[in-house]
Coordinates of C-alpha atoms (C1' of nucleotides) in Angstrom, one line a residue:
Chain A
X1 CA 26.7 38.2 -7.2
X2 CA 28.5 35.0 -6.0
X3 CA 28.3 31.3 -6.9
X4 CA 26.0 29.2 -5.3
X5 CA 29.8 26.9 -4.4
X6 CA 31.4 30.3 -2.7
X7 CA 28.1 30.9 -1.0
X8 CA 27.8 27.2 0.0
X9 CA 31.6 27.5 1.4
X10 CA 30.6 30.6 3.8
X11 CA 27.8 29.4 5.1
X12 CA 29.6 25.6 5.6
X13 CA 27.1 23.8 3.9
X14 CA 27.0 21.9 0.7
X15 CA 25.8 23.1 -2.7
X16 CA 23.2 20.3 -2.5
X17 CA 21.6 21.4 0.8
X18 CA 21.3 25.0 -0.6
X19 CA 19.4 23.4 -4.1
X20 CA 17.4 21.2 -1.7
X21 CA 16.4 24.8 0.0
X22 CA 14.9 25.9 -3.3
X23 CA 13.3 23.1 -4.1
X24 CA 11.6 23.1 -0.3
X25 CA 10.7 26.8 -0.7
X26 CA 13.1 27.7 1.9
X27 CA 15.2 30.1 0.1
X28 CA 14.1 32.0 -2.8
X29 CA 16.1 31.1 -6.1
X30 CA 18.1 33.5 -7.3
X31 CA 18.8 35.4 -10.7
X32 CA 20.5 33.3 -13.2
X33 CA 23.3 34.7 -15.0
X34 CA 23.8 34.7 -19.0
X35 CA 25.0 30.9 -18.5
X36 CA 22.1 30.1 -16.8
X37 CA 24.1 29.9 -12.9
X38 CA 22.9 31.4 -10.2
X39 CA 23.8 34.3 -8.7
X40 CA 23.2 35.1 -5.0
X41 CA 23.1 38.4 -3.4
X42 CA 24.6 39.5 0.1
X43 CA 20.8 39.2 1.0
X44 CA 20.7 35.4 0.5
X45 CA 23.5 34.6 2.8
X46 CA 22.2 36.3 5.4
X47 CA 19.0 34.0 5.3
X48 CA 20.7 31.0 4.4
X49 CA 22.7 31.2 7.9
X50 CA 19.5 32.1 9.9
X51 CA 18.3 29.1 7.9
X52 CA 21.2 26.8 9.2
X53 CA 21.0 28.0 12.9
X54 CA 17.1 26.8 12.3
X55 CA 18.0 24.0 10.9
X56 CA 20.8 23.3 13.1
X57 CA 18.5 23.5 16.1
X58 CA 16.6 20.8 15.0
X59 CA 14.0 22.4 13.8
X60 CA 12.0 20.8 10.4
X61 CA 12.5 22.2 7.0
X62 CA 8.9 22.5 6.9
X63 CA 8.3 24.1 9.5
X64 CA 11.1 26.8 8.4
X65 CA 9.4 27.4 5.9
X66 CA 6.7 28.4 8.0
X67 CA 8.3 30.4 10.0
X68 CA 9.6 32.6 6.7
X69 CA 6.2 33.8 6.6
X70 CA 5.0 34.1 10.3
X71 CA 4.7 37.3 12.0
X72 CA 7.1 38.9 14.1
X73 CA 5.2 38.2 17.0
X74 CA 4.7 34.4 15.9
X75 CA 8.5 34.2 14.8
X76 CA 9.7 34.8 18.1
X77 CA 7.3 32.8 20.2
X78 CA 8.6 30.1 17.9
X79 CA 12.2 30.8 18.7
X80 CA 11.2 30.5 22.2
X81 CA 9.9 27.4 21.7
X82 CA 13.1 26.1 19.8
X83 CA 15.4 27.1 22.3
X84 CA 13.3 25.0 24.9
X85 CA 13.5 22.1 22.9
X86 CA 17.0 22.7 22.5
X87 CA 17.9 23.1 26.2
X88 CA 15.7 19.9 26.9
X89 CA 17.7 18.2 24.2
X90 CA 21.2 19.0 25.8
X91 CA 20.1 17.5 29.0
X92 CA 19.2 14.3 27.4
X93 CA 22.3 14.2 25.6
X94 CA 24.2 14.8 29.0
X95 CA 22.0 11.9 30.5
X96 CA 22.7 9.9 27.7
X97 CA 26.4 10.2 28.2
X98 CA 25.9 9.4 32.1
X99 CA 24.3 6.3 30.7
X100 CA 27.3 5.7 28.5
X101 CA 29.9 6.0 30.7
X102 CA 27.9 3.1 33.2
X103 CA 28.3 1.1 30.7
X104 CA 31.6 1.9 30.0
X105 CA 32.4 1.3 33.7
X106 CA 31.5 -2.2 33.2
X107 CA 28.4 -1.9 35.2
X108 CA 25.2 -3.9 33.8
X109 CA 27.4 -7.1 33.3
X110 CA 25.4 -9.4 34.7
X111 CA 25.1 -10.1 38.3
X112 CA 27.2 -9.9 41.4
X113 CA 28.5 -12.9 42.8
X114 CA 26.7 -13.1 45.7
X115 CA 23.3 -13.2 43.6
X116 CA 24.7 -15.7 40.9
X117 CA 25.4 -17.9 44.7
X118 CA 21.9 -17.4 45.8
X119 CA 20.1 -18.7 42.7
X120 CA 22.7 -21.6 42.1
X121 CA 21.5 -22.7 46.0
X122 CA 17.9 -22.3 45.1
X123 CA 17.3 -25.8 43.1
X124 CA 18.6 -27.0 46.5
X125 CA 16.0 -26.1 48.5
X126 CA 12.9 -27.7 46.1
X127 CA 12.3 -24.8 43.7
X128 CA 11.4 -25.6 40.1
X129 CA 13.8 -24.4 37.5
X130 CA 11.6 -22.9 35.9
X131 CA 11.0 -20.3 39.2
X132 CA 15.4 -20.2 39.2
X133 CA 14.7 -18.8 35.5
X134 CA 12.4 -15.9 36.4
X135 CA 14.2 -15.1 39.6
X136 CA 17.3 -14.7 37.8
X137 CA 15.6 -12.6 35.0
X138 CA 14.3 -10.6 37.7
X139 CA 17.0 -9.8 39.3
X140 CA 19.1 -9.0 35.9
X141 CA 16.8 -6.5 35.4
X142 CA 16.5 -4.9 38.9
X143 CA 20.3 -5.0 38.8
X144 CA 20.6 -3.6 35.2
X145 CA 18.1 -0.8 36.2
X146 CA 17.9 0.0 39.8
X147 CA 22.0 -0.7 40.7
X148 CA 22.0 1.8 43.9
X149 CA 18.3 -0.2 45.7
X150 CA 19.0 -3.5 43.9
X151 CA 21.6 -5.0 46.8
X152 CA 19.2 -3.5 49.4
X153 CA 15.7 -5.4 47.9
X154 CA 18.0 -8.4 47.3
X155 CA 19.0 -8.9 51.1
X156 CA 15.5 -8.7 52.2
X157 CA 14.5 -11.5 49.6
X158 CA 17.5 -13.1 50.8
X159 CA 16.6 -12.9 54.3
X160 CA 13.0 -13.6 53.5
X161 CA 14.1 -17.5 52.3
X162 CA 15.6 -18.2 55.7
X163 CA 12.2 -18.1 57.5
X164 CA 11.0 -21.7 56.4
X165 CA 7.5 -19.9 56.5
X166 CA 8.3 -17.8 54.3
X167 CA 10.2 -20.3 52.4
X168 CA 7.3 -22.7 52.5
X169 CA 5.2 -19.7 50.6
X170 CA 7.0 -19.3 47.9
X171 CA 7.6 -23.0 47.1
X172 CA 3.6 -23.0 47.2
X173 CA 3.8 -20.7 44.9
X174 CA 5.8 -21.9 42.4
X175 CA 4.0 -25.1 42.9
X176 CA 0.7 -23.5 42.0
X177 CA 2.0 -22.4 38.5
X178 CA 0.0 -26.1 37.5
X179 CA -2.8 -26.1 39.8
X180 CA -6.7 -25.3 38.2
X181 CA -6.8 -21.7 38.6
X182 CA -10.0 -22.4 40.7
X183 CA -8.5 -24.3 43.2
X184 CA -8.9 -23.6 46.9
X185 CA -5.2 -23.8 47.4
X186 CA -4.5 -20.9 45.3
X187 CA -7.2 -18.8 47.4
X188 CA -5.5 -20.1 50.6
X189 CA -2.0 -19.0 49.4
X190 CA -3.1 -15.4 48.3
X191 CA -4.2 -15.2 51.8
X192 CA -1.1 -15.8 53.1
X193 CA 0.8 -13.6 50.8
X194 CA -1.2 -10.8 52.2
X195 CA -1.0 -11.7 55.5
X196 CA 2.8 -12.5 55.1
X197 CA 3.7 -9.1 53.0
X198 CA 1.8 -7.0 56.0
X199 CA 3.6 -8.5 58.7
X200 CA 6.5 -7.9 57.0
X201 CA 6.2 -4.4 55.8
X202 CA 2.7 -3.4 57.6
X203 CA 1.2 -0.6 55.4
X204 CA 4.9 0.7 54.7
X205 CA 5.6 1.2 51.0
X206 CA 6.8 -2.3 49.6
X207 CA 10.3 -2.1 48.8
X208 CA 11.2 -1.6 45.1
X209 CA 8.0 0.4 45.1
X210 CA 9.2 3.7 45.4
X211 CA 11.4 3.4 42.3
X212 CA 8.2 4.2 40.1
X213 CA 9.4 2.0 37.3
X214 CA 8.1 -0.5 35.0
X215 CA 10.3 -3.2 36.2
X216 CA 7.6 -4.5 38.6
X217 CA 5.0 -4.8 36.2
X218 CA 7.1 -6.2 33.5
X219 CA 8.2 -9.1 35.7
X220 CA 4.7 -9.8 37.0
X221 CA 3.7 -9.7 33.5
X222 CA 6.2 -12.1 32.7
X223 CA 5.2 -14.4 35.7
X224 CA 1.7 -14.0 34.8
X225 CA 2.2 -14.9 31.1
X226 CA 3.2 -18.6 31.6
X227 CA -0.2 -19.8 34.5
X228 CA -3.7 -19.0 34.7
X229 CA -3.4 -20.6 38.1
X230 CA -0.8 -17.3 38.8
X231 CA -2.4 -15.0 36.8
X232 CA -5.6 -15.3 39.0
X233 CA -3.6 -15.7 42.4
X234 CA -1.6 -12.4 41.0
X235 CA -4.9 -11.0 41.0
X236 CA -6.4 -12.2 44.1
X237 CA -3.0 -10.6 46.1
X238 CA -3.4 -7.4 44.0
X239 CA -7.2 -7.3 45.2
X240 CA -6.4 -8.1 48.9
X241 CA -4.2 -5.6 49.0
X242 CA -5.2 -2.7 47.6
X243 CA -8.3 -3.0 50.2
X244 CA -6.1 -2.6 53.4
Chain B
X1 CA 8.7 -14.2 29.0
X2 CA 7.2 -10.7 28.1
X3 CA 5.4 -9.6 24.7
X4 CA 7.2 -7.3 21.9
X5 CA 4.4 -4.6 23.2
X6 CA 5.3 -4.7 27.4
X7 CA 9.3 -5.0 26.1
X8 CA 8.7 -2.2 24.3
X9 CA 7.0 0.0 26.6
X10 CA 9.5 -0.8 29.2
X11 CA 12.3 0.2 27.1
X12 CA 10.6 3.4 26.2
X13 CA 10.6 2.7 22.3
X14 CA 8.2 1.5 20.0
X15 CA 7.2 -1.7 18.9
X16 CA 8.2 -1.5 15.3
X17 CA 12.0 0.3 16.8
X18 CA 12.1 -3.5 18.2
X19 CA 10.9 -5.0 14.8
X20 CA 13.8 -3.0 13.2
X21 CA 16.4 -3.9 15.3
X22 CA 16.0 -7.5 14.7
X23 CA 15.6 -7.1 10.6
X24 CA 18.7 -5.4 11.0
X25 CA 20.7 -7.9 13.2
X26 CA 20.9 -6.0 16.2
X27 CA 18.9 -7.8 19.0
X28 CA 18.5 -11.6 18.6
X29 CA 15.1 -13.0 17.4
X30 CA 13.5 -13.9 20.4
X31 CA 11.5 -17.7 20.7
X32 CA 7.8 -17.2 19.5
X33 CA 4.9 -19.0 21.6
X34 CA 2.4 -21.4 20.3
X35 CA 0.9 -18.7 18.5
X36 CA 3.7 -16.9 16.4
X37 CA 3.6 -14.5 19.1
X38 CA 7.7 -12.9 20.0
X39 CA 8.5 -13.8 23.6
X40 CA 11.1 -12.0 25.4
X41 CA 13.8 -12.8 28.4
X42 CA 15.2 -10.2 30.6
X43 CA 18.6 -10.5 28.6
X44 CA 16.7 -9.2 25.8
X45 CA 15.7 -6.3 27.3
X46 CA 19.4 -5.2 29.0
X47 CA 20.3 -5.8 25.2
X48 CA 17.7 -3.5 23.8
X49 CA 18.8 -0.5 26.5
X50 CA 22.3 -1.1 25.7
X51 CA 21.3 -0.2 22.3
X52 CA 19.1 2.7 22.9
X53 CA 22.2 4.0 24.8
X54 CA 24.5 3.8 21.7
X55 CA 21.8 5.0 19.8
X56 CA 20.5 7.9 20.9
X57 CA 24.2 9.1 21.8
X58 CA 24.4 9.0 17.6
X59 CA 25.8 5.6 16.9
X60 CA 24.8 4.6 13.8
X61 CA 23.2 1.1 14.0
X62 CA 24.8 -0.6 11.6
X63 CA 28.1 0.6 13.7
X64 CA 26.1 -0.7 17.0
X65 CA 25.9 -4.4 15.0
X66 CA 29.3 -4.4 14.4
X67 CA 30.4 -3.3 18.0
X68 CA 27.7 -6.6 19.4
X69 CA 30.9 -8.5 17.4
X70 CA 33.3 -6.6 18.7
X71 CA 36.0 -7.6 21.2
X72 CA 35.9 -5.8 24.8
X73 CA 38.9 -4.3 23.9
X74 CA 37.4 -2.8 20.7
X75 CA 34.5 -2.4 22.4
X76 CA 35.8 0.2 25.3
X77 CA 37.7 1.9 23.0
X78 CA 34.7 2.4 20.8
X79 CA 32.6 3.7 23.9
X80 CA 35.4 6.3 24.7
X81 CA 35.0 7.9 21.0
X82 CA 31.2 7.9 21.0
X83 CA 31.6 9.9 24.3
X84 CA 34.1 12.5 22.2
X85 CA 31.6 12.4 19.7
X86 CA 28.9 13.3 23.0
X87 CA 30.8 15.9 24.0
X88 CA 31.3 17.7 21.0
X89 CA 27.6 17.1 19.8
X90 CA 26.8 19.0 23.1
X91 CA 28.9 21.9 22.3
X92 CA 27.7 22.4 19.3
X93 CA 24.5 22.6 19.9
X94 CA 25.0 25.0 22.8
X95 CA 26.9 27.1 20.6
X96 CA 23.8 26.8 18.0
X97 CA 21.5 28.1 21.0
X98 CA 23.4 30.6 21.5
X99 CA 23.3 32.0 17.9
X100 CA 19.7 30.9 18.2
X101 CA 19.2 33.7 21.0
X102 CA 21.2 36.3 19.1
X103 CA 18.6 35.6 16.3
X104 CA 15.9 36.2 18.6
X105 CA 17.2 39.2 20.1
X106 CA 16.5 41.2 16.7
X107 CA 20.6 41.1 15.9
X108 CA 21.0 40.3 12.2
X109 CA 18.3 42.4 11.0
X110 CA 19.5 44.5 8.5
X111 CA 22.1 47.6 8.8
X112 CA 22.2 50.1 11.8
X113 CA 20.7 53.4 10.3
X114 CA 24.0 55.4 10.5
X115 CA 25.4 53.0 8.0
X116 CA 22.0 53.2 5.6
X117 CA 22.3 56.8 5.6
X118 CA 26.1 56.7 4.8
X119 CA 25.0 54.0 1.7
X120 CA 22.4 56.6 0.9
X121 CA 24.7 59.2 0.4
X122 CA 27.1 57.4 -1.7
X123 CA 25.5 58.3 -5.3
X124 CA 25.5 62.0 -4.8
X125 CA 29.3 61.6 -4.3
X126 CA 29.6 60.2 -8.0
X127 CA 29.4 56.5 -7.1
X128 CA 27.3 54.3 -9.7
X129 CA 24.2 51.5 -8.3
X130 CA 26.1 49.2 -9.2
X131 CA 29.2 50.2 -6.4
X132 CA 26.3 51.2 -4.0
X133 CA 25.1 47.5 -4.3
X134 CA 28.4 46.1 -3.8
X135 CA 29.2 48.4 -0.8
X136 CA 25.3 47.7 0.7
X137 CA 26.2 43.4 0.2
X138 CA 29.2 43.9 1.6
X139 CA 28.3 46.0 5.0
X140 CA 25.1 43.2 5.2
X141 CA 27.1 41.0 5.4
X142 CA 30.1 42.3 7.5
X143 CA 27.3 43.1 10.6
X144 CA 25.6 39.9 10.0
X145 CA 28.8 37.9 10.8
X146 CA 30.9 40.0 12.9
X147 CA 29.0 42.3 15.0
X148 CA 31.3 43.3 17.1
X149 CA 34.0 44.5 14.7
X150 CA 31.6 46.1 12.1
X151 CA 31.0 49.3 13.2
X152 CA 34.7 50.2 13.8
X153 CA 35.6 48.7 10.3
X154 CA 32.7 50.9 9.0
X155 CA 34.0 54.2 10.8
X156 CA 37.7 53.6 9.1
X157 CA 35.7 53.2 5.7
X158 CA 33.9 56.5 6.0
X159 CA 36.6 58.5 7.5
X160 CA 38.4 57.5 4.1
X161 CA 36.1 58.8 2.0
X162 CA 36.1 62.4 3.9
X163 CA 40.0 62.7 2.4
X164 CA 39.1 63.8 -0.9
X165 CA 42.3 62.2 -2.6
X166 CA 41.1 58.4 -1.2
X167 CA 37.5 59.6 -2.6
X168 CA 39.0 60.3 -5.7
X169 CA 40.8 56.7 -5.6
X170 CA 37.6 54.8 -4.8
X171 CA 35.4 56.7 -7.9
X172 CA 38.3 55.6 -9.8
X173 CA 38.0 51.9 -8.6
X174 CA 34.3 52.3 -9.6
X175 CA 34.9 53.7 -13.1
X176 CA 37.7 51.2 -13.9
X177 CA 35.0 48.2 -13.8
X178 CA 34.3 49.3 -18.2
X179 CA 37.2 49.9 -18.8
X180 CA 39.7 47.4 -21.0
X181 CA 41.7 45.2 -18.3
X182 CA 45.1 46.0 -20.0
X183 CA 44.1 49.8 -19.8
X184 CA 47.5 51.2 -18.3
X185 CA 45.1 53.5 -15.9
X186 CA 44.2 50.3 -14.1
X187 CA 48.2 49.5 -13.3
X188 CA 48.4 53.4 -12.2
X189 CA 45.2 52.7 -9.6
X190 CA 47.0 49.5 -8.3
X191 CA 49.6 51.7 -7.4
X192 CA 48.1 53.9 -5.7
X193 CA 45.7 51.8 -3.9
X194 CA 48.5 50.1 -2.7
X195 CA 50.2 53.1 -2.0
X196 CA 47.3 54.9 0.0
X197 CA 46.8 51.4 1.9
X198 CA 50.4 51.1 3.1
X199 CA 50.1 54.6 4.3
X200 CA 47.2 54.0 6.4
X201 CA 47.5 51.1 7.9
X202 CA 51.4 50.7 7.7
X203 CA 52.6 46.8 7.2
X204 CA 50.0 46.4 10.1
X205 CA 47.3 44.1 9.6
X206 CA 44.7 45.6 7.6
X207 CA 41.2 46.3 9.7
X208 CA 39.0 43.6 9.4
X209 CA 41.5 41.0 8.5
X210 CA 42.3 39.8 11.8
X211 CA 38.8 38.0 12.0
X212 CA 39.8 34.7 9.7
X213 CA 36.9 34.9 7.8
X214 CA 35.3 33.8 4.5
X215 CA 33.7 37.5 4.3
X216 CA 37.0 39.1 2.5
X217 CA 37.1 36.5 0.2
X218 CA 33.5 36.4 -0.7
X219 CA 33.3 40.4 -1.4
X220 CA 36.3 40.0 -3.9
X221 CA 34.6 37.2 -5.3
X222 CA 31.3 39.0 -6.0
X223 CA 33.7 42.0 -7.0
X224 CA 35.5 40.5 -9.3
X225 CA 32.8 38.6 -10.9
X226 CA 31.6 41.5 -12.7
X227 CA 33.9 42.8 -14.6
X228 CA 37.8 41.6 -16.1
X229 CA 39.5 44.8 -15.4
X230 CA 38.1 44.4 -11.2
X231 CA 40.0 41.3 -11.6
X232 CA 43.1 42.5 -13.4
X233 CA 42.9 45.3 -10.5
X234 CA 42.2 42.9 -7.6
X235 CA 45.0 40.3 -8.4
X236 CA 47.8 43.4 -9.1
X237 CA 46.9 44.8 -5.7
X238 CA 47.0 41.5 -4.1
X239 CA 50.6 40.9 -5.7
X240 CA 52.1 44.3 -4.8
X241 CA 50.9 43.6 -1.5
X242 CA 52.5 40.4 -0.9
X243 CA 55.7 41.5 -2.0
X244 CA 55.6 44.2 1.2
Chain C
dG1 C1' 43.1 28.4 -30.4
dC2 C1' 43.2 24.3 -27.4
dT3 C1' 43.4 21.9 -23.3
dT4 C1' 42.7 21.3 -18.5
dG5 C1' 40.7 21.5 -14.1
dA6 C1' 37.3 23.5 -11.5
dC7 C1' 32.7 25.0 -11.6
dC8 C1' 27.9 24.9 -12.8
dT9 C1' 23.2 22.6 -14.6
dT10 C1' 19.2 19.1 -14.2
dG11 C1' 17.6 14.5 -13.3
dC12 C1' 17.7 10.4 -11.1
dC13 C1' 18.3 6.9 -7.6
dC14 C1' 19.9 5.9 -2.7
dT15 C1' 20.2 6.2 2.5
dA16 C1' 18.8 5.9 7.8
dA17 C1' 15.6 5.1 11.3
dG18 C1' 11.7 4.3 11.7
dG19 C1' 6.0 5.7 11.0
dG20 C1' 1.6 4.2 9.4
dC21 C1' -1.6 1.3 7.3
dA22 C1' -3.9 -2.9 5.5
dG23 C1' -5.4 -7.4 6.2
dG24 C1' -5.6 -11.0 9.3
dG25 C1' -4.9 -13.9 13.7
dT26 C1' -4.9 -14.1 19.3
dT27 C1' -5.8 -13.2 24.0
dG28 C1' -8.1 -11.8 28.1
dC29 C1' -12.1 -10.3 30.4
dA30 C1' -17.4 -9.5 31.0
Chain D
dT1 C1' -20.1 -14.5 22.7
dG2 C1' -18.5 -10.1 22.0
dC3 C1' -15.1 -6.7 22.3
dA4 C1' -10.9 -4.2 23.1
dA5 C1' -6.3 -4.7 23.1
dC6 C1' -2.6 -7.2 21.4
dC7 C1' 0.2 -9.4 17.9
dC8 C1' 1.8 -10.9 12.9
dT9 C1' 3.8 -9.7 8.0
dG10 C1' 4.2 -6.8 4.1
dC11 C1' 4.3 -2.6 1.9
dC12 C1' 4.8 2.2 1.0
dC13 C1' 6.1 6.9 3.0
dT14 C1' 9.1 10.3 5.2
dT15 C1' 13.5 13.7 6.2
dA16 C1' 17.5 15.9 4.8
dG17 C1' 20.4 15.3 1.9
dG18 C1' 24.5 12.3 -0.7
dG19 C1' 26.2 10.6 -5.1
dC20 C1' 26.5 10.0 -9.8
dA21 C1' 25.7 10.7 -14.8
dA22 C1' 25.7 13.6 -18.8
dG23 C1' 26.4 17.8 -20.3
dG24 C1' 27.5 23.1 -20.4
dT25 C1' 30.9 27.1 -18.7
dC26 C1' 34.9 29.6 -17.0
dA27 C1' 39.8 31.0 -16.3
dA28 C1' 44.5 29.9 -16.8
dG29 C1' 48.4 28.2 -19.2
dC30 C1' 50.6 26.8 -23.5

DNA sequence: GCTTGACCTTGCCCTAAGGGCAGGGTTGCA
DNA sequence: TGCAACCCTGCCCTTAGGGCAAGGTCAAGC
């Protein structure tokens, strides 16, 4: 017959968490005594604790409360399910600390030197700033998300800018950011995207693809968002593409 | 220049988790378009996964604002606790799995039947209900929590009762709960309970003592709760004792 | 008997981190 | 021109308790 503070100090919980039981149905309320306190029983430890290890687990009040009146059978299918959930909640703790310590280590601070070099140099060779400001977004991210491919995909950009073909393509592109999105010119440079991206890759996966991630898709939609004249030629390469 | 919706997908939270972090100061307002519409850079969205990383490693937001403020010497050193904080989160919840599993595995269900039919048999040996309920609480409670202890603390218990002179002691224990608390039978039963204790157990520690515990304490709370002359009793014993 | 500190009671409002909905405007594609 | 999919603000709702007020109770010491 103890106190609900001594049975709140064995279980480690506070007296309010075992009133907020009651109220929630979770633990039966116990006899009062001539005072009008209540009085617990050996009987109502022992469920506060299996209570607590619920709890503990994650799982909802509600749903405890539930589970007081579920079958043995449906009780311990439920544990099963907890304890699931729990092991998948370790591990994405544990990946959330990887993540932690990355960003302890000082990575995701921006970009390497050599990158911060090659965008400085690209006003130089006739690109708009505005193409300078999505190429360094992009690569912020790609750097931010993808650190172990990023210094791969950024040599073969790299590499890509000293072919003055290929140099010549992607001024043309930025260039068409103003053009009518009906213009023959943007038809004519979607053609040579293709034809340039097969030569360069064949029917090999694209670099950057194989990291399925939205990183792609939110930089296109970011490129897409300020032209028509790009959205259509985005959707003219897309197109081509997809048919070889 | 990306929309609060593809930000938000990319960043695996929702939209209004975006909403919120700017209400409360966490991630910078971004520019809106022409028509009211938020627009996002890449350096919002490296912001954002910084902050789901403190986030869902438990930071607080309002502790995540601060930290944005904070220098990079505060900053580390903040990291480096959250990571403690990880750690210990982790273990904790691994130890709660594991109590989760001895749940599951039927433990905690009640008494072994050798110790029900040893509670059974208590009232033909003179003991009252109300010393029955008290012993049936207390052995609950005792294989609820420690297992792996309880049945050799039991055995000890029921051994003593087999010497007729300790059953004689603990009928007396039972009958002193009417009687007056300055009753001079009481001070003769502290004497001899410490008397028969020392015998047993020597100045070793007594059984069940060893595991540091709340049970003890609880048992003597419920004990004494009942009745003035089980306190009187409880707190000469304890004082003879300590004076060993 | 009186005080004092530690408990207990109910009732009320407060919090964090969003979820959900209403009511209304915008965009992209056929 | 219609329609689905977005976006905007403002408001109320939720979970699991925390904290406080105002008042009753208990055990100990004087």
């Amino acid at each position: 017959m103890i106190t609900i503070g001594r049975l709140a100090k064995y279980a480690g919980v506070s007296i309010k968490t075992i009133r907020v039981y009651h109220d929630k149905g979770l633990l039966p309320e116990p006899d009062r005594d001539s005072s009008g306190y209540r009085r617990y029983t050996a009987q109502h430890a022992i469920d506060l604790i299996k209570i607590r290890t619920l709890a503990e687990a994650g799982v909802p009040l509600a749903r405890i409360r539930e589970l007081r009146a579920a079958s043995d059978e449906g009780f311990r299918e439920a544990l099963h399910q907890v304890d699931t959930d729990l092991t998948a909640r370790i591990r994405g703790l544990r990946e959330t600390q990887r993540r932690l310590r990355g960003l302890a280590a000082g990575r995701l601070q921006m970009l390497p030197p050599e990158v911060a070099g090659h965008l400085e140099r690209l006003p130089e060779l006739g690109f708009s700033p505005r193409w300078v400001a999505l190429e360094t977004d992009l690569w912020i991210l790609v750097f931010a998300t993808h650190p172990d491919t990023a210094v791969e995909l950024f040599h073969d950009q790299a590499q890509a800018l000293t072919d003055p073909a290929l140099r010549q393509m992607y001024l043309d592109y930025d260039r068409a950011h103003d053009l009518d999105p009906h213009d023959p010119r943007i038809d004519d440079l979607a053609r040579r995207v293709v034809r340039a991206t097969l030569e360069r890759y064949g029917s090999a996966d694209l670099p950057g693809q194989n990291t399925n991630s939205e990183i792609p898709a939110l930089i296109q939609g970011a490129v897409n968002a300020s032209s028509p004249a790009w959205r259509r030629l985005d959707a003219l390469i897309r197109d081509q593409l997809s048919r070889t």
